[in-house]
CSV table of C-alpha atoms in Angstrom, one decimal:
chain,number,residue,atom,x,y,z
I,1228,UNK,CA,-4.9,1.3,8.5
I,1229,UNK,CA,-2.7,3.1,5.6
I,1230,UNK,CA,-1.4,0.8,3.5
I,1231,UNK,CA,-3.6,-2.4,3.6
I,1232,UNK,CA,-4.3,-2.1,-0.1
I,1233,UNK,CA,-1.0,-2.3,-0.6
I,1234,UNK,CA,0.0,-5.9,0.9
I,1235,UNK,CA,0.1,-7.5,-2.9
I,1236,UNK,CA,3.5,-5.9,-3.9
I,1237,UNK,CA,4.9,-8.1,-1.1
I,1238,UNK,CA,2.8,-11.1,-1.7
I,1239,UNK,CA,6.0,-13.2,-2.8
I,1240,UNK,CA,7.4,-13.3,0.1
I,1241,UNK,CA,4.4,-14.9,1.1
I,1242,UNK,CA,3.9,-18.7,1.4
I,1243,UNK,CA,0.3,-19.4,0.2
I,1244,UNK,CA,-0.5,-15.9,-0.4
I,1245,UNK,CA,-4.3,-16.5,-1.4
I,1246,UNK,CA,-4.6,-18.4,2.2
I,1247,UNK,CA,-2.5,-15.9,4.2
I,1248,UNK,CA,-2.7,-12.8,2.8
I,1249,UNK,CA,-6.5,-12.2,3.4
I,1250,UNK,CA,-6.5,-13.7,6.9
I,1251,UNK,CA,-3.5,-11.6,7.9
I,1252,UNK,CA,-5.5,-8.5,6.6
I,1253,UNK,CA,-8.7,-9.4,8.2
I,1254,UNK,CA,-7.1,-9.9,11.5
I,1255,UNK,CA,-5.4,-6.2,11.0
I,1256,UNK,CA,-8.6,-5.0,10.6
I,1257,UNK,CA,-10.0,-6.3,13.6
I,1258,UNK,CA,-6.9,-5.5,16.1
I,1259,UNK,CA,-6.8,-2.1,14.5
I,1260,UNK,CA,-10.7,-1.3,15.1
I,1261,UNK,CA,-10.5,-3.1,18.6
I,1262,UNK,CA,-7.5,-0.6,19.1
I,1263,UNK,CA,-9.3,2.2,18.6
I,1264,UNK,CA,-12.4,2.0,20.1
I,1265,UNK,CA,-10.6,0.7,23.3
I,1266,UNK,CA,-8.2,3.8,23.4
I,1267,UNK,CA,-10.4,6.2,22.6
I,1268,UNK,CA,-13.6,5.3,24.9
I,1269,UNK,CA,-11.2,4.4,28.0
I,1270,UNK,CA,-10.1,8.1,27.3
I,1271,UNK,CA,-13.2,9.9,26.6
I,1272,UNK,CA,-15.1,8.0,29.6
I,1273,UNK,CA,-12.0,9.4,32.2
I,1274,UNK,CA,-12.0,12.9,30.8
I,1275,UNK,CA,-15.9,13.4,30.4
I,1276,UNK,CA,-17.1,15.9,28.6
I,1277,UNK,CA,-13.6,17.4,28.1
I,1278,UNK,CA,-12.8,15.3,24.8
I,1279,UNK,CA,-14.8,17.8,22.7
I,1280,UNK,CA,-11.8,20.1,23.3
I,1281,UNK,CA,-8.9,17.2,22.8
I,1282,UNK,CA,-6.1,18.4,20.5
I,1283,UNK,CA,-2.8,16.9,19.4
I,1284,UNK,CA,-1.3,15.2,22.2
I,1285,UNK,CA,-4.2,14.6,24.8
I,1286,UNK,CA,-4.5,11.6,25.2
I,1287,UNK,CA,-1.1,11.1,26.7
I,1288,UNK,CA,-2.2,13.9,29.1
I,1289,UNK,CA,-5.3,12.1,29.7
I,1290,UNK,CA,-3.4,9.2,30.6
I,1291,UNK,CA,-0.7,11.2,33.1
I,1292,UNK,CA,-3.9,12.8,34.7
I,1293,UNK,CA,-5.3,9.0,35.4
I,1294,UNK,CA,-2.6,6.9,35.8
I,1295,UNK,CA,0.7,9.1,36.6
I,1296,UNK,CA,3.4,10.6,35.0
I,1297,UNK,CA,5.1,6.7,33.9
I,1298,UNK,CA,1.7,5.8,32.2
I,1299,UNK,CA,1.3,8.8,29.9
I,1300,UNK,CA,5.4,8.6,29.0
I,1301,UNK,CA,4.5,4.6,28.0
I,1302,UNK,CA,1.8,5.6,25.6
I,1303,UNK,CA,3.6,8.3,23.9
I,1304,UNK,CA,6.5,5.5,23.7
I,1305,UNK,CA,4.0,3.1,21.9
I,1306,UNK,CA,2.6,5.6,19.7
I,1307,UNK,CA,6.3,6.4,18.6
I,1308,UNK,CA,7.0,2.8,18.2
I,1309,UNK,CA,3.5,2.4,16.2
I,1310,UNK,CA,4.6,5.6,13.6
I,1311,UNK,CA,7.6,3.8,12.9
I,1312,UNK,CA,6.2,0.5,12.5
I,1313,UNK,CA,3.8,2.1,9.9
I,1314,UNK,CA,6.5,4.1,8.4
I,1315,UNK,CA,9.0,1.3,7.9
I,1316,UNK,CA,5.7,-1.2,6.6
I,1317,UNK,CA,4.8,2.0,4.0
I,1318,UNK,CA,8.5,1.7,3.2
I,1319,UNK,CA,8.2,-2.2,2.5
I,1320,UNK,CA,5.4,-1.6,0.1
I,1321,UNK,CA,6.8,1.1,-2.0
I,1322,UNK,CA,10.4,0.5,-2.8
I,1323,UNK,CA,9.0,-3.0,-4.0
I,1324,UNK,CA,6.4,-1.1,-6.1
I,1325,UNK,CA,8.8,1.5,-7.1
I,1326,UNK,CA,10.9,-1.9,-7.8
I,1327,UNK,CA,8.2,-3.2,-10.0
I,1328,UNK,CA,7.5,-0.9,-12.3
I,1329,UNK,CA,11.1,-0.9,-12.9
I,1330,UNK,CA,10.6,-4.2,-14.1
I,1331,UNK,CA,7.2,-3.7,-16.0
I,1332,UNK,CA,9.0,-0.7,-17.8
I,1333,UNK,CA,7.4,2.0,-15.9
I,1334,UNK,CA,10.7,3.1,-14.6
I,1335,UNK,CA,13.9,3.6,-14.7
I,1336,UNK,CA,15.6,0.4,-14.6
I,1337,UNK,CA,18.3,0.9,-11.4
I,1338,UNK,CA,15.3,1.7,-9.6
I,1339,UNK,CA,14.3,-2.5,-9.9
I,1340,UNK,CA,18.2,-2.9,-8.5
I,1341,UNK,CA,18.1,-5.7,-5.2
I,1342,UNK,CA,21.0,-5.7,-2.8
I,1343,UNK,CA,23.2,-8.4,-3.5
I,1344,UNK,CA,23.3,-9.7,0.0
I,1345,UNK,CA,20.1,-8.8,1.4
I,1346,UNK,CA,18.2,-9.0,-1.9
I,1347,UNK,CA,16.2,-5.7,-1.2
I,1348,UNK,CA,14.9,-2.6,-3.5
I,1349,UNK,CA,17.8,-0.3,-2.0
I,1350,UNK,CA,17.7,2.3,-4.8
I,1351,UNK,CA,14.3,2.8,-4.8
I,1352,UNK,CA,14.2,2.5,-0.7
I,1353,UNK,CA,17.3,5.6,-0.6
I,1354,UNK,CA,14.9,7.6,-3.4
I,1355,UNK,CA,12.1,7.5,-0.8
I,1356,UNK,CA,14.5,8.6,1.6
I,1357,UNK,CA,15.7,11.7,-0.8
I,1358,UNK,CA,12.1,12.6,-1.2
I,1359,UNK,CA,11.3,12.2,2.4
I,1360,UNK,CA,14.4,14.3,3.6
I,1361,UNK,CA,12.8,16.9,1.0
I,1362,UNK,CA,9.1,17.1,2.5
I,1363,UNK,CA,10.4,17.2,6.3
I,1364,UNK,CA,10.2,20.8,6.6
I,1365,UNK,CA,7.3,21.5,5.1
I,1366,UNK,CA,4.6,22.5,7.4
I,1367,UNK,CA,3.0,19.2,8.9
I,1368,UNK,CA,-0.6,19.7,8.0
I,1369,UNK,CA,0.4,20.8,4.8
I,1370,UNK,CA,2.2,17.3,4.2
I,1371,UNK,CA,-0.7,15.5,5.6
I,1372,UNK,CA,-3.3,17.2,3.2
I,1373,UNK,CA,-0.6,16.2,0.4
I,1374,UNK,CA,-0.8,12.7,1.8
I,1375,UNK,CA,-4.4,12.1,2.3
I,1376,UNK,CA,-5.1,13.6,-1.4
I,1377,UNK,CA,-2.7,11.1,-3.1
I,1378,UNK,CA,-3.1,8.3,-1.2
I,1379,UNK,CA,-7.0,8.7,-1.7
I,1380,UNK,CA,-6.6,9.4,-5.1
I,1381,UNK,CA,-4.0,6.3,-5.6
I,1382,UNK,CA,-7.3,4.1,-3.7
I,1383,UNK,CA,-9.7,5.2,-6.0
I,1384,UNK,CA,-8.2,4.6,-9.2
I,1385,UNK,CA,-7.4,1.0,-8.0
I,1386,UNK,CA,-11.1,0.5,-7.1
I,1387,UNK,CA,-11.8,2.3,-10.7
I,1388,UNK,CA,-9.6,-0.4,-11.8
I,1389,UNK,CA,-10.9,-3.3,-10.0
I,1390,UNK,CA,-14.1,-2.4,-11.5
I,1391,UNK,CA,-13.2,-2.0,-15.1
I,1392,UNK,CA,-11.9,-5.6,-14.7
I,1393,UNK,CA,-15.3,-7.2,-13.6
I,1394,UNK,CA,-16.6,-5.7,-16.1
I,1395,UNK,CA,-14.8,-6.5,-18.6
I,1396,UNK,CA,-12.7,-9.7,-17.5
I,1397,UNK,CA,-15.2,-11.3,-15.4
I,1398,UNK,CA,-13.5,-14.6,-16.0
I,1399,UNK,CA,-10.1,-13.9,-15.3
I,1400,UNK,CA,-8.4,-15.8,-12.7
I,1401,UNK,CA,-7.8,-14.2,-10.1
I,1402,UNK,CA,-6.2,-15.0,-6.8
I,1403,UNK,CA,-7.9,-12.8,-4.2
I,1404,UNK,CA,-11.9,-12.6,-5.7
I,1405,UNK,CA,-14.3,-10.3,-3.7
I,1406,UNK,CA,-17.3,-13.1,-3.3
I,1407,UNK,CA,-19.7,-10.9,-5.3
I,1408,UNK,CA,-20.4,-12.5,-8.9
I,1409,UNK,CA,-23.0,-9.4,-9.9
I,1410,UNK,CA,-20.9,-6.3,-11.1
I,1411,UNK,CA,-23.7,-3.7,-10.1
I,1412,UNK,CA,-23.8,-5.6,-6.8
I,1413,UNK,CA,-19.8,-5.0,-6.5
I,1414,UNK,CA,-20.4,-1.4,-7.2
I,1415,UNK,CA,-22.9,-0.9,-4.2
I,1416,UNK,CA,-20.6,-2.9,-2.3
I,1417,UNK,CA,-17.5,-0.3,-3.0
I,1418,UNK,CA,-19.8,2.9,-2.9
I,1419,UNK,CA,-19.4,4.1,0.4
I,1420,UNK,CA,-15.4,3.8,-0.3
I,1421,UNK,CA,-16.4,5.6,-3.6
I,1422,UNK,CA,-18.2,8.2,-1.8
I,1423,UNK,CA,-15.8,8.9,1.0
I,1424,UNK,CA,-13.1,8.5,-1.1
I,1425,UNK,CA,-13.7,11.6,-3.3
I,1426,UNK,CA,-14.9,13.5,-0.2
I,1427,UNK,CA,-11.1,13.2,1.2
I,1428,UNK,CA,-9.7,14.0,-2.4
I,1429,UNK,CA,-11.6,17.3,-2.6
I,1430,UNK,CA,-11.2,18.0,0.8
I,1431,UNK,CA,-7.6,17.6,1.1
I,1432,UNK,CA,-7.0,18.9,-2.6
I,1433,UNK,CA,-8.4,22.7,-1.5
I,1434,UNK,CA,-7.4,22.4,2.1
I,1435,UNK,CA,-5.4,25.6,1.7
I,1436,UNK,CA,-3.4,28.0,-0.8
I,1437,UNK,CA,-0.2,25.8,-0.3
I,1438,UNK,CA,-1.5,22.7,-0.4
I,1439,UNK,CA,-3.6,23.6,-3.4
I,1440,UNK,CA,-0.3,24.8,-5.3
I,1441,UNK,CA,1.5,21.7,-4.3
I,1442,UNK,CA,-1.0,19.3,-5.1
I,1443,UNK,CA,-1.2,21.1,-8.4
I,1444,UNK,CA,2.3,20.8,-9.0
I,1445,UNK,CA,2.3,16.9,-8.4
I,1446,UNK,CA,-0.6,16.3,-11.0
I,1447,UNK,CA,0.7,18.5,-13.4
I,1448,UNK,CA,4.5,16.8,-13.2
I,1449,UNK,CA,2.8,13.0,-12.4
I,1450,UNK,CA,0.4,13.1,-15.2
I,1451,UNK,CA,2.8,13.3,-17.9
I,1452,UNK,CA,5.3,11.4,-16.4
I,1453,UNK,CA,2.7,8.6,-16.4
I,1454,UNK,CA,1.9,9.2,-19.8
I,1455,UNK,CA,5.2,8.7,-21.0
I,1456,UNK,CA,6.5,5.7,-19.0
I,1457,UNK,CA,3.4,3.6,-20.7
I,1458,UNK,CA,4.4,5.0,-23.9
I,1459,UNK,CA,8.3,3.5,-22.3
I,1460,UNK,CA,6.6,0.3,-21.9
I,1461,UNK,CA,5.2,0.2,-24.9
I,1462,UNK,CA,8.0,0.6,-26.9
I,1463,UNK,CA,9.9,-2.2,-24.9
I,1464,UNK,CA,7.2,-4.7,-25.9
I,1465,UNK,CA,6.0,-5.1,-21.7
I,1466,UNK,CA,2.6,-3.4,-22.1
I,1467,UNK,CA,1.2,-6.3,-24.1
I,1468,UNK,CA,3.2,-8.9,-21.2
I,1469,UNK,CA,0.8,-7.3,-18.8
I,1470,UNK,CA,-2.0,-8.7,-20.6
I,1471,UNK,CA,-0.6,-11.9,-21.4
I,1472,UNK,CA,0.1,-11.9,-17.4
I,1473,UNK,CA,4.0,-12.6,-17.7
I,1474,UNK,CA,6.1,-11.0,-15.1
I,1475,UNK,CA,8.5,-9.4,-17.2
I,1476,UNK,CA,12.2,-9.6,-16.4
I,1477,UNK,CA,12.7,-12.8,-14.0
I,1478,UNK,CA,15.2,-15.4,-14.2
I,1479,UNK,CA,13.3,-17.6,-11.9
I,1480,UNK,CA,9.6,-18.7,-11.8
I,1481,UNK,CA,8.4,-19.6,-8.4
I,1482,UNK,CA,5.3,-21.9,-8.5
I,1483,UNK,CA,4.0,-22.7,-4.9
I,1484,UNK,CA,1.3,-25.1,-4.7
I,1485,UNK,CA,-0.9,-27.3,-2.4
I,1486,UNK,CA,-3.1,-30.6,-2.2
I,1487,UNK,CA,-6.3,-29.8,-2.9
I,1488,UNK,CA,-8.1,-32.2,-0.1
I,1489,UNK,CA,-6.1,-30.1,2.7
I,1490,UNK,CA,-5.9,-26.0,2.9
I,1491,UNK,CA,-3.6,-26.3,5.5
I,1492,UNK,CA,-1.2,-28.8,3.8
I,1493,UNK,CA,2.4,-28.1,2.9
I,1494,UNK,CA,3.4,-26.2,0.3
I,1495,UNK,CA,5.7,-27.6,-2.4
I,1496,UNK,CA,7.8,-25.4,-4.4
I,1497,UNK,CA,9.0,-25.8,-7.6
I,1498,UNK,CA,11.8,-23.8,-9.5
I,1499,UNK,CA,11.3,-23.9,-13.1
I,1500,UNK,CA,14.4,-21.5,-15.3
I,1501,UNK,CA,13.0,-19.0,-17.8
I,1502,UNK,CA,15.2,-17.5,-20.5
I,1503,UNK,CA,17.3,-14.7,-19.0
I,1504,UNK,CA,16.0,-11.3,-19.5
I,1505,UNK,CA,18.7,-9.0,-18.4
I,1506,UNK,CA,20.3,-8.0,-15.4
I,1507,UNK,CA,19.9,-10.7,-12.6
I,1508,UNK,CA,20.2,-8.5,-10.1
I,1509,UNK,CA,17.2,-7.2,-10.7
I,1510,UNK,CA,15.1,-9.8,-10.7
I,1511,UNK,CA,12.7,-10.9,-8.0
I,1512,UNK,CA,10.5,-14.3,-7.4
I,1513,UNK,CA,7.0,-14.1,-8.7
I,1514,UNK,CA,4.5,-16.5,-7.1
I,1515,UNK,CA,1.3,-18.1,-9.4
I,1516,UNK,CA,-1.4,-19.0,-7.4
């Protein structure tokens, strides 16, 4: 289920994003969960009380033991196909957010480069790729104690966030709304992701010597980093766009919009120029809701 929080930096490519979006997510949820517990009971049910001893790779010989040598072969082949899916769909997500930070300021400009055919983040995609290549050969649960701890981490302060912004901008329009008008009713509704959340973060953080270094090593480079590209963004005049909720750098507004008597109606689209603000090929639709 990596990733889900993520679906917003693809939202434009979205018709009706505030009607799809969360439908799309909630189905996810449910074919994920169904997934699952389907697998894994089927499993633990034919191997009894052998699943207490299950280890990287059983299931597929849980499968050859039931079903043959063709079955197990056929879920290891879906589980690759799965990885990849995920992979390329954790790919989707961050070159465009790579892409627009480039455009709020946050980063180096090239990085909010699109393709000019297929009008796609391709320096920040082959950057991930670079970075990628780089982590390969470091021991896998190593790289997965790296990943839990920053992807955690990355969760929390967007729930941290989420929460600062009831709090303080309660009014604010917003196109995705959790239905809970009480802040201190939000909070208990996020607490177990609260509590879980920095569980994984410690956890992962002090899993081992190398992991602890290498986690280290990412704050202590990150931090700053961060530091300085909102000081970046400052100086170009974006921070205060963020709060004035202008997309900075687009040539083109895209404003989708729909009857009100009819949620399923059409949507109309409307193109509306905006004064150029620099390179077009970096510039992406933005969608209002």
């Amino acid at each position: 289920m990596a990733g889900v929080d993520c679906v917003s930096t693809v939202a434009g490519e979205t018709k009706r994003p505030s009607y799809t979006v969360i439908r799309a997510l909630l189905g996810c949820m449910a074919v994920c969960t169904l997934q699952y517990f389907l697998v894994l009971s089927t499993a633990a049910g034919i191997d009894g009380d052998n699943w207490q001893n299950w280890e990287a790779g059983a299931l597929s010989g849980v499968a050859k033991r039931a079903f043959g040598d063709w079955f197990g072969w056929w879920l290891v082949a879906a589980a690759i196909v799965g990885s990849a899916g995920q992979y390329v769909a954790e790919l989707l997500e961050d070159s465009y957010q790579i892409c627009g930070m480039a455009r709020a300021g946050l980063a180096p400009k090239w990085f909010g480069y699109l393709h000019h055919h297929y009008r796609t983040p391709w320096f920040a995609m082959f950057f991930q790729l670079v970075i990628i290549c780089a982590l390969v050969s470091f021991d896998f649960n190593a790289i997965l104690s790296v990943d839990s701890f920053m992807s955690c981490l990355s969760a929390l302060l967007e729930v941290f966030a989420l929460l600062k912004l009831r709090w303080s901008q309660p009014d604010l329009e917003r196109p995705f709304k959790i239905p809970v008008k009480s802040f201190w009713w939000l909070l208990v509704v996020l607490s177990p992701c609260i509590v879980f959340g920095t569980f994984v973060v410690i956890a992962s953080f002090i899993a081992d010597k190398f992991t602890l270094i290498l986690n280290c090593v990412v704050l202590v480079l990150g931090v700053p980093l961060g530091w300085l590209a909102v000081k970046h963004a400052e100086k170009l005049g974006i921070k205060q766009n963020w709060e004035d909720g202008f997309d900075a750098g687009l040539d083109q507004e895209e404003v989708r919009t729909e009857t009100a008597d009819s949620p399923h109606a059409e949507v109309a689209v409307e193109e509306k120029e905006l004064p150029s603000k620099g390179d077009p090929d970096t510039s992406l639709p933005a969608v209002n809701v």
